[in-house]
Amino acid sequence: GAVVSQHPSWVICKSGTSVKIECRSLDFQATTMFWYRQFPKQSLMLMATSNEGSKATYEQGVEKDKFLINHASLTLSTLTVTSAHPEDSSFYICSADPGNQPQHFGDGTRLSIL
Amino acid sequence: AQRVTQPEKLLSVFKGAPVELKCNYSYSGSPELFWYVQYSRQRLQLLLRHISRESIKGFTADLNKGETSFHLKKPFAQEEDSAMYYCALFRDSGGSNYKLTFGKGTLLTVNP
């Protein structure tokens, strides 16, 4: 079945560091990928929609300069958390749309900012 | 605005008992609803979608537009059903403008 690979699965870094998370669709092309964030005991919240070859669409309240999204190819989208701070610590999940099917999800990335 | 409500954070049943995970939604358009499941240490995966009206792993869910509900049911729970379950509503506003909104999830524990 369709597989989405997300890397890294866990990252710990110092405050002020920028962190890049990759999301790859391994056996299908995805013109659209999505980035979600999940705080403890809360629901998955859509952060942004990543469209290949164009700018990402951010949800209300999500800082586009803070969370940089690049979707340079049909199989790869990246989320860069710039100048990360402890409040950015969260679980980030990507998903990819194979077209005419429900989204397929990555395993998620646990980001811990010290 | 679209909203998905799962009123139970935790649900615990015994093996062989019926189980129902509740989901209510708020959406002005024609909804497309899903149930996703996340087993321990595994990725989120699709369990079922209302338009396919299929039964997966013994689970069924019927869309009730009058009650704006999409409850997930299984007549006889198994221990391997223990997982986190998310109800989700999909909105397609045309083109690339679409969005999947999740409920907060219900942690189901099936006891032996």
PDB file of C-alpha atoms in Angstrom:
ATOM      1  CA  GLY A   1       0.000   0.000   0.000  1.00  0.00           C
ATOM      2  CA  ALA A   2       0.883   3.644  -0.218  1.00  0.00           C
ATOM      3  CA  VAL A   3       3.616   4.650   2.185  1.00  0.00           C
ATOM      4  CA  VAL A   4       4.642   8.025   3.492  1.00  0.00           C
ATOM      5  CA  SER A   5       8.029   8.313   5.124  1.00  0.00           C
ATOM      6  CA  GLN A   6       8.698  11.059   7.640  1.00  0.00           C
ATOM      7  CA  HIS A   7      12.165  11.883   8.926  1.00  0.00           C
ATOM      8  CA  PRO A   8      13.453  12.310  11.551  1.00  0.00           C
ATOM      9  CA  SER A   9      11.152  10.510  13.943  1.00  0.00           C
ATOM     10  CA  TRP A  10      12.543  12.328  16.964  1.00  0.00           C
ATOM     11  CA  VAL A  11      14.718  15.371  17.337  1.00  0.00           C
ATOM     12  CA  ILE A  12      15.986  17.211  20.367  1.00  0.00           C
ATOM     13  CA  CYS A  13      17.723  20.517  19.908  1.00  0.00           C
ATOM     14  CA  LYS A  14      18.602  23.745  21.624  1.00  0.00           C
ATOM     15  CA  SER A  15      16.411  26.806  21.576  1.00  0.00           C
ATOM     16  CA  GLY A  16      17.158  29.030  18.598  1.00  0.00           C
ATOM     17  CA  THR A  17      18.019  26.144  16.293  1.00  0.00           C
ATOM     18  CA  SER A  18      16.217  25.582  13.013  1.00  0.00           C
ATOM     19  CA  VAL A  19      14.905  22.081  12.416  1.00  0.00           C
ATOM     20  CA  LYS A  20      13.928  20.525   9.106  1.00  0.00           C
ATOM     21  CA  ILE A  21      11.430  17.677   8.849  1.00  0.00           C
ATOM     22  CA  GLU A  22      11.046  15.717   5.629  1.00  0.00           C
ATOM     23  CA  CYS A  23       7.947  14.030   4.307  1.00  0.00           C
ATOM     24  CA  ARG A  24       8.264  11.661   1.361  1.00  0.00           C
ATOM     25  CA  SER A  25       5.701   9.681  -0.549  1.00  0.00           C
ATOM     26  CA  LEU A  26       7.533   6.468  -1.399  1.00  0.00           C
ATOM     27  CA  ASP A  27       5.392   4.805  -4.032  1.00  0.00           C
ATOM     28  CA  PHE A  28       3.136   7.504  -5.379  1.00  0.00           C
ATOM     29  CA  GLN A  29       3.270  11.122  -6.439  1.00  0.00           C
ATOM     30  CA  ALA A  30       1.547  13.707  -4.336  1.00  0.00           C
ATOM     31  CA  THR A  31       0.847  17.167  -5.633  1.00  0.00           C
ATOM     32  CA  THR A  32      -0.549  18.010  -2.238  1.00  0.00           C
ATOM     33  CA  MET A  33       0.838  17.235   1.182  1.00  0.00           C
ATOM     34  CA  PHE A  34      -0.372  18.375   4.555  1.00  0.00           C
ATOM     35  CA  TRP A  35       1.346  19.238   7.807  1.00  0.00           C
ATOM     36  CA  TYR A  36      -0.379  18.666  11.128  1.00  0.00           C
ATOM     37  CA  ARG A  37       0.604  19.410  14.673  1.00  0.00           C
ATOM     38  CA  GLN A  38      -0.536  17.636  17.786  1.00  0.00           C
ATOM     39  CA  PHE A  39      -0.124  18.971  21.286  1.00  0.00           C
ATOM     40  CA  PRO A  40      -0.449  16.534  24.187  1.00  0.00           C
ATOM     41  CA  LYS A  41      -4.044  15.528  24.836  1.00  0.00           C
ATOM     42  CA  GLN A  42      -5.268  17.603  21.909  1.00  0.00           C
ATOM     43  CA  SER A  43      -6.424  16.854  18.423  1.00  0.00           C
ATOM     44  CA  LEU A  44      -4.436  16.892  15.235  1.00  0.00           C
ATOM     45  CA  MET A  45      -4.512  20.431  13.912  1.00  0.00           C
ATOM     46  CA  LEU A  46      -3.848  21.255  10.293  1.00  0.00           C
ATOM     47  CA  MET A  47      -1.010  23.736  10.005  1.00  0.00           C
ATOM     48  CA  ALA A  48      -0.664  24.133   6.272  1.00  0.00           C
ATOM     49  CA  THR A  49      -1.348  22.620   2.891  1.00  0.00           C
ATOM     50  CA  SER A  50       1.731  22.128   0.772  1.00  0.00           C
ATOM     51  CA  ASN A  51       1.281  22.290  -3.001  1.00  0.00           C
ATOM     52  CA  GLU A  52       4.026  21.143  -5.337  1.00  0.00           C
ATOM     53  CA  GLY A  53       5.529  24.027  -7.218  1.00  0.00           C
ATOM     54  CA  SER A  54       3.618  26.753  -5.432  1.00  0.00           C
ATOM     55  CA  LYS A  55       3.393  28.457  -2.085  1.00  0.00           C
ATOM     56  CA  ALA A  56       1.913  26.631   0.846  1.00  0.00           C
ATOM     57  CA  THR A  57      -1.466  27.622   2.237  1.00  0.00           C
ATOM     58  CA  TYR A  58      -1.306  28.251   5.957  1.00  0.00           C
ATOM     59  CA  GLU A  59      -4.128  27.903   8.424  1.00  0.00           C
ATOM     60  CA  GLN A  60      -5.168  30.854  10.485  1.00  0.00           C
ATOM     61  CA  GLY A  61      -2.837  31.475  13.374  1.00  0.00           C
ATOM     62  CA  VAL A  62       0.130  29.600  11.883  1.00  0.00           C
ATOM     63  CA  GLU A  63       3.154  31.802  11.271  1.00  0.00           C
ATOM     64  CA  LYS A  64       4.431  31.245   7.765  1.00  0.00           C
ATOM     65  CA  ASP A  65       7.797  32.779   8.567  1.00  0.00           C
ATOM     66  CA  LYS A  66       8.162  30.434  11.502  1.00  0.00           C
ATOM     67  CA  PHE A  67       7.119  27.258   9.749  1.00  0.00           C
ATOM     68  CA  LEU A  68       8.672  27.239   6.297  1.00  0.00           C
ATOM     69  CA  ILE A  69       7.266  24.711   3.883  1.00  0.00           C
ATOM     70  CA  ASN A  70       8.893  23.661   0.656  1.00  0.00           C
ATOM     71  CA  HIS A  71       7.324  21.207  -1.775  1.00  0.00           C
ATOM     72  CA  ALA A  72       9.959  21.032  -4.465  1.00  0.00           C
ATOM     73  CA  SER A  73       8.985  17.709  -6.003  1.00  0.00           C
ATOM     74  CA  LEU A  74       5.987  15.429  -6.289  1.00  0.00           C
ATOM     75  CA  THR A  75       7.395  13.128  -3.618  1.00  0.00           C
ATOM     76  CA  LEU A  76       8.948  15.473  -1.087  1.00  0.00           C
ATOM     77  CA  SER A  77       7.734  18.222   1.196  1.00  0.00           C
ATOM     78  CA  THR A  78       9.787  19.741   3.990  1.00  0.00           C
ATOM     79  CA  LEU A  79       8.776  21.672   7.064  1.00  0.00           C
ATOM     80  CA  THR A  80      11.437  23.859   8.659  1.00  0.00           C
ATOM     81  CA  VAL A  81      10.791  25.186  12.121  1.00  0.00           C
ATOM     82  CA  THR A  82      12.948  28.291  12.221  1.00  0.00           C
ATOM     83  CA  SER A  83      14.543  29.543  15.424  1.00  0.00           C
ATOM     84  CA  ALA A  84      12.679  26.941  17.405  1.00  0.00           C
ATOM     85  CA  HIS A  85      11.679  27.643  21.010  1.00  0.00           C
ATOM     86  CA  PRO A  86      10.335  25.364  23.731  1.00  0.00           C
ATOM     87  CA  GLU A  87       6.747  26.258  22.873  1.00  0.00           C
ATOM     88  CA  ASP A  88       7.335  24.731  19.440  1.00  0.00           C
ATOM     89  CA  SER A  89       7.863  21.352  21.045  1.00  0.00           C
ATOM     90  CA  SER A  90       5.157  19.129  19.677  1.00  0.00           C
ATOM     91  CA  PHE A  91       4.376  16.163  17.497  1.00  0.00           C
ATOM     92  CA  TYR A  92       4.356  16.997  13.812  1.00  0.00           C
ATOM     93  CA  ILE A  93       2.677  14.691  11.295  1.00  0.00           C
ATOM     94  CA  CYS A  94       2.622  14.947   7.533  1.00  0.00           C
ATOM     95  CA  SER A  95       0.231  13.344   5.114  1.00  0.00           C
ATOM     96  CA  ALA A  96       0.183  13.004   1.358  1.00  0.00           C
ATOM     97  CA  ASP A  97      -2.718  12.965  -1.021  1.00  0.00           C
ATOM     98  CA  PRO A  98      -2.412  10.255  -3.704  1.00  0.00           C
ATOM     99  CA  GLY A  99      -5.398  11.663  -5.568  1.00  0.00           C
ATOM    100  CA  ASN A 100      -8.971  10.396  -5.322  1.00  0.00           C
ATOM    101  CA  GLN A 101      -8.088   8.537  -2.145  1.00  0.00           C
ATOM    102  CA  PRO A 102      -7.846   9.454   1.513  1.00  0.00           C
ATOM    103  CA  GLN A 103      -4.593  10.902   2.739  1.00  0.00           C
ATOM    104  CA  HIS A 104      -1.753   8.650   3.832  1.00  0.00           C
ATOM    105  CA  PHE A 105       0.096   9.648   6.974  1.00  0.00           C
ATOM    106  CA  GLY A 106       3.717   9.597   8.029  1.00  0.00           C
ATOM    107  CA  ASP A 107       4.801   8.231  11.385  1.00  0.00           C
ATOM    108  CA  GLY A 108       5.241  11.695  12.812  1.00  0.00           C
ATOM    109  CA  THR A 109       8.169  13.625  14.267  1.00  0.00           C
ATOM    110  CA  ARG A 110       8.510  14.366  17.937  1.00  0.00           C
ATOM    111  CA  LEU A 111      10.243  17.698  18.308  1.00  0.00           C
ATOM    112  CA  SER A 112      11.675  18.642  21.678  1.00  0.00           C
ATOM    113  CA  ILE A 113      13.258  22.049  22.118  1.00  0.00           C
ATOM    114  CA  LEU A 114      15.409  22.524  25.185  1.00  0.00           C
TER     115      LEU A 114
ATOM    116  CA  ALA B   1     -16.743  26.510  10.471  1.00  0.00           C
ATOM    117  CA  GLN B   2     -16.436  22.785  10.501  1.00  0.00           C
ATOM    118  CA  ARG B   3     -16.008  20.998  13.781  1.00  0.00           C
ATOM    119  CA  VAL B   4     -15.715  17.397  14.897  1.00  0.00           C
ATOM    120  CA  THR B   5     -16.565  16.377  18.443  1.00  0.00           C
ATOM    121  CA  GLN B   6     -15.612  13.130  20.112  1.00  0.00           C
ATOM    122  CA  PRO B   7     -17.115  13.427  23.578  1.00  0.00           C
ATOM    123  CA  GLU B   8     -15.229  10.523  25.144  1.00  0.00           C
ATOM    124  CA  LYS B   9     -11.480  10.813  25.677  1.00  0.00           C
ATOM    125  CA  LEU B  10     -11.297   7.331  27.121  1.00  0.00           C
ATOM    126  CA  LEU B  11     -13.426   4.256  26.587  1.00  0.00           C
ATOM    127  CA  SER B  12     -12.832   0.942  28.279  1.00  0.00           C
ATOM    128  CA  VAL B  13     -14.718  -2.269  27.513  1.00  0.00           C
ATOM    129  CA  PHE B  14     -14.222  -5.966  28.056  1.00  0.00           C
ATOM    130  CA  LYS B  15     -13.379  -8.370  25.274  1.00  0.00           C
ATOM    131  CA  GLY B  16     -16.484  -9.548  23.491  1.00  0.00           C
ATOM    132  CA  ALA B  17     -18.555  -6.568  24.553  1.00  0.00           C
ATOM    133  CA  PRO B  18     -20.083  -4.173  22.035  1.00  0.00           C
ATOM    134  CA  VAL B  19     -18.325  -0.891  21.563  1.00  0.00           C
ATOM    135  CA  GLU B  20     -19.487   2.446  20.218  1.00  0.00           C
ATOM    136  CA  LEU B  21     -17.206   5.432  19.746  1.00  0.00           C
ATOM    137  CA  LYS B  22     -19.188   8.608  19.336  1.00  0.00           C
ATOM    138  CA  CYS B  23     -18.562  11.323  16.795  1.00  0.00           C
ATOM    139  CA  ASN B  24     -20.655  14.395  16.079  1.00  0.00           C
ATOM    140  CA  TYR B  25     -19.881  16.969  13.474  1.00  0.00           C
ATOM    141  CA  SER B  26     -20.787  20.489  12.568  1.00  0.00           C
ATOM    142  CA  TYR B  27     -20.625  21.466   8.932  1.00  0.00           C
ATOM    143  CA  SER B  28     -22.934  23.455   6.689  1.00  0.00           C
ATOM    144  CA  GLY B  29     -22.134  21.571   3.507  1.00  0.00           C
ATOM    145  CA  SER B  30     -22.297  17.940   2.497  1.00  0.00           C
ATOM    146  CA  PRO B  31     -19.796  16.145   4.704  1.00  0.00           C
ATOM    147  CA  GLU B  32     -17.415  13.357   3.937  1.00  0.00           C
ATOM    148  CA  LEU B  33     -16.502  11.566   7.133  1.00  0.00           C
ATOM    149  CA  PHE B  34     -13.750   9.197   8.102  1.00  0.00           C
ATOM    150  CA  TRP B  35     -12.531   7.188  11.020  1.00  0.00           C
ATOM    151  CA  TYR B  36      -8.780   6.911  11.485  1.00  0.00           C
ATOM    152  CA  VAL B  37      -7.020   4.587  13.905  1.00  0.00           C
ATOM    153  CA  GLN B  38      -3.611   4.777  15.495  1.00  0.00           C
ATOM    154  CA  TYR B  39      -2.313   1.640  17.158  1.00  0.00           C
ATOM    155  CA  SER B  40       0.425   1.952  19.725  1.00  0.00           C
ATOM    156  CA  ARG B  41       3.693   3.066  18.124  1.00  0.00           C
ATOM    157  CA  GLN B  42       2.211   3.007  14.635  1.00  0.00           C
ATOM    158  CA  ARG B  43       1.181   5.603  12.136  1.00  0.00           C
ATOM    159  CA  LEU B  44      -2.270   7.003  11.731  1.00  0.00           C
ATOM    160  CA  GLN B  45      -4.209   4.945   9.211  1.00  0.00           C
ATOM    161  CA  LEU B  46      -7.598   5.014   7.628  1.00  0.00           C
ATOM    162  CA  LEU B  47     -10.145   2.690   9.185  1.00  0.00           C
ATOM    163  CA  LEU B  48     -13.192   3.511   7.107  1.00  0.00           C
ATOM    164  CA  ARG B  49     -14.999   6.243   5.205  1.00  0.00           C
ATOM    165  CA  HIS B  50     -18.704   6.786   5.117  1.00  0.00           C
ATOM    166  CA  ILE B  51     -19.081   6.869   1.346  1.00  0.00           C
ATOM    167  CA  SER B  52     -17.721   3.357   0.918  1.00  0.00           C
ATOM    168  CA  ARG B  53     -20.124   1.889   3.500  1.00  0.00           C
ATOM    169  CA  GLU B  54     -17.803  -1.011   4.125  1.00  0.00           C
ATOM    170  CA  SER B  55     -16.945  -2.892   7.269  1.00  0.00           C
ATOM    171  CA  ILE B  56     -13.287  -3.091   8.190  1.00  0.00           C
ATOM    172  CA  LYS B  57     -12.043  -5.253  11.041  1.00  0.00           C
ATOM    173  CA  GLY B  58     -15.665  -5.650  12.070  1.00  0.00           C
ATOM    174  CA  PHE B  59     -16.208  -1.915  12.507  1.00  0.00           C
ATOM    175  CA  THR B  60     -19.065  -0.037  10.901  1.00  0.00           C
ATOM    176  CA  ALA B  61     -20.152   3.574  10.971  1.00  0.00           C
ATOM    177  CA  ASP B  62     -23.330   5.109   9.619  1.00  0.00           C
ATOM    178  CA  LEU B  63     -23.689   8.740   8.767  1.00  0.00           C
ATOM    179  CA  ASN B  64     -26.794  10.194  10.398  1.00  0.00           C
ATOM    180  CA  LYS B  65     -27.345  13.618   8.903  1.00  0.00           C
ATOM    181  CA  GLY B  66     -30.345  14.315  11.114  1.00  0.00           C
ATOM    182  CA  GLU B  67     -28.281  13.832  14.257  1.00  0.00           C
ATOM    183  CA  THR B  68     -25.057  14.998  12.569  1.00  0.00           C
ATOM    184  CA  SER B  69     -23.356  11.905  13.872  1.00  0.00           C
ATOM    185  CA  PHE B  70     -20.956   9.282  12.576  1.00  0.00           C
ATOM    186  CA  HIS B  71     -20.570   6.840  15.425  1.00  0.00           C
ATOM    187  CA  LEU B  72     -18.174   3.918  15.091  1.00  0.00           C
ATOM    188  CA  LYS B  73     -19.484   0.557  16.224  1.00  0.00           C
ATOM    189  CA  LYS B  74     -18.324  -2.989  16.652  1.00  0.00           C
ATOM    190  CA  PRO B  75     -20.525  -5.738  18.078  1.00  0.00           C
ATOM    191  CA  PHE B  76     -17.759  -7.734  19.737  1.00  0.00           C
ATOM    192  CA  ALA B  77     -14.585  -5.919  20.755  1.00  0.00           C
ATOM    193  CA  GLN B  78     -11.210  -7.646  20.589  1.00  0.00           C
ATOM    194  CA  GLU B  79      -8.074  -6.848  22.554  1.00  0.00           C
ATOM    195  CA  GLU B  80      -6.272  -5.891  19.364  1.00  0.00           C
ATOM    196  CA  ASP B  81      -8.824  -3.132  18.848  1.00  0.00           C
ATOM    197  CA  SER B  82      -7.179  -1.171  21.647  1.00  0.00           C
ATOM    198  CA  ALA B  83      -5.969   2.020  19.982  1.00  0.00           C
ATOM    199  CA  MET B  84      -6.599   5.710  19.529  1.00  0.00           C
ATOM    200  CA  TYR B  85      -9.516   6.456  17.212  1.00  0.00           C
ATOM    201  CA  TYR B  86     -10.018   9.756  15.422  1.00  0.00           C
ATOM    202  CA  CYS B  87     -13.121  10.896  13.634  1.00  0.00           C
ATOM    203  CA  ALA B  88     -12.422  13.303  10.785  1.00  0.00           C
ATOM    204  CA  LEU B  89     -14.444  15.489   8.441  1.00  0.00           C
ATOM    205  CA  PHE B  90     -13.256  16.303   4.959  1.00  0.00           C
ATOM    206  CA  ARG B  91     -14.253  19.493   3.248  1.00  0.00           C
ATOM    207  CA  ASP B  92     -13.605  20.098  -0.421  1.00  0.00           C
ATOM    208  CA  SER B  93     -14.006  23.711  -1.420  1.00  0.00           C
ATOM    209  CA  GLY B  94     -12.793  23.137  -4.942  1.00  0.00           C
ATOM    210  CA  GLY B  95      -9.382  23.044  -6.593  1.00  0.00           C
ATOM    211  CA  SER B  96      -6.636  22.521  -4.075  1.00  0.00           C
ATOM    212  CA  ASN B  97      -8.676  24.061  -1.279  1.00  0.00           C
ATOM    213  CA  TYR B  98      -9.628  21.161   0.915  1.00  0.00           C
ATOM    214  CA  LYS B  99      -9.178  20.326   4.540  1.00  0.00           C
ATOM    215  CA  LEU B 100      -9.363  17.407   6.909  1.00  0.00           C
ATOM    216  CA  THR B 101     -10.509  18.308  10.423  1.00  0.00           C
ATOM    217  CA  PHE B 102      -9.985  15.841  13.240  1.00  0.00           C
ATOM    218  CA  GLY B 103     -11.795  15.236  16.482  1.00  0.00           C
ATOM    219  CA  LYS B 104      -9.727  15.031  19.654  1.00  0.00           C
ATOM    220  CA  GLY B 105      -9.680  11.280  19.584  1.00  0.00           C
ATOM    221  CA  THR B 106     -10.932   8.490  21.821  1.00  0.00           C
ATOM    222  CA  LEU B 107      -8.551   6.042  23.424  1.00  0.00           C
ATOM    223  CA  LEU B 108     -10.184   2.637  23.369  1.00  0.00           C
ATOM    224  CA  THR B 109      -8.961  -0.023  25.756  1.00  0.00           C
ATOM    225  CA  VAL B 110     -10.288  -3.545  25.423  1.00  0.00           C
ATOM    226  CA  ASN B 111      -9.649  -5.545  28.565  1.00  0.00           C
ATOM    227  CA  PRO B 112      -9.264  -9.332  28.555  1.00  0.00           C
TER     228      PRO B 112
END
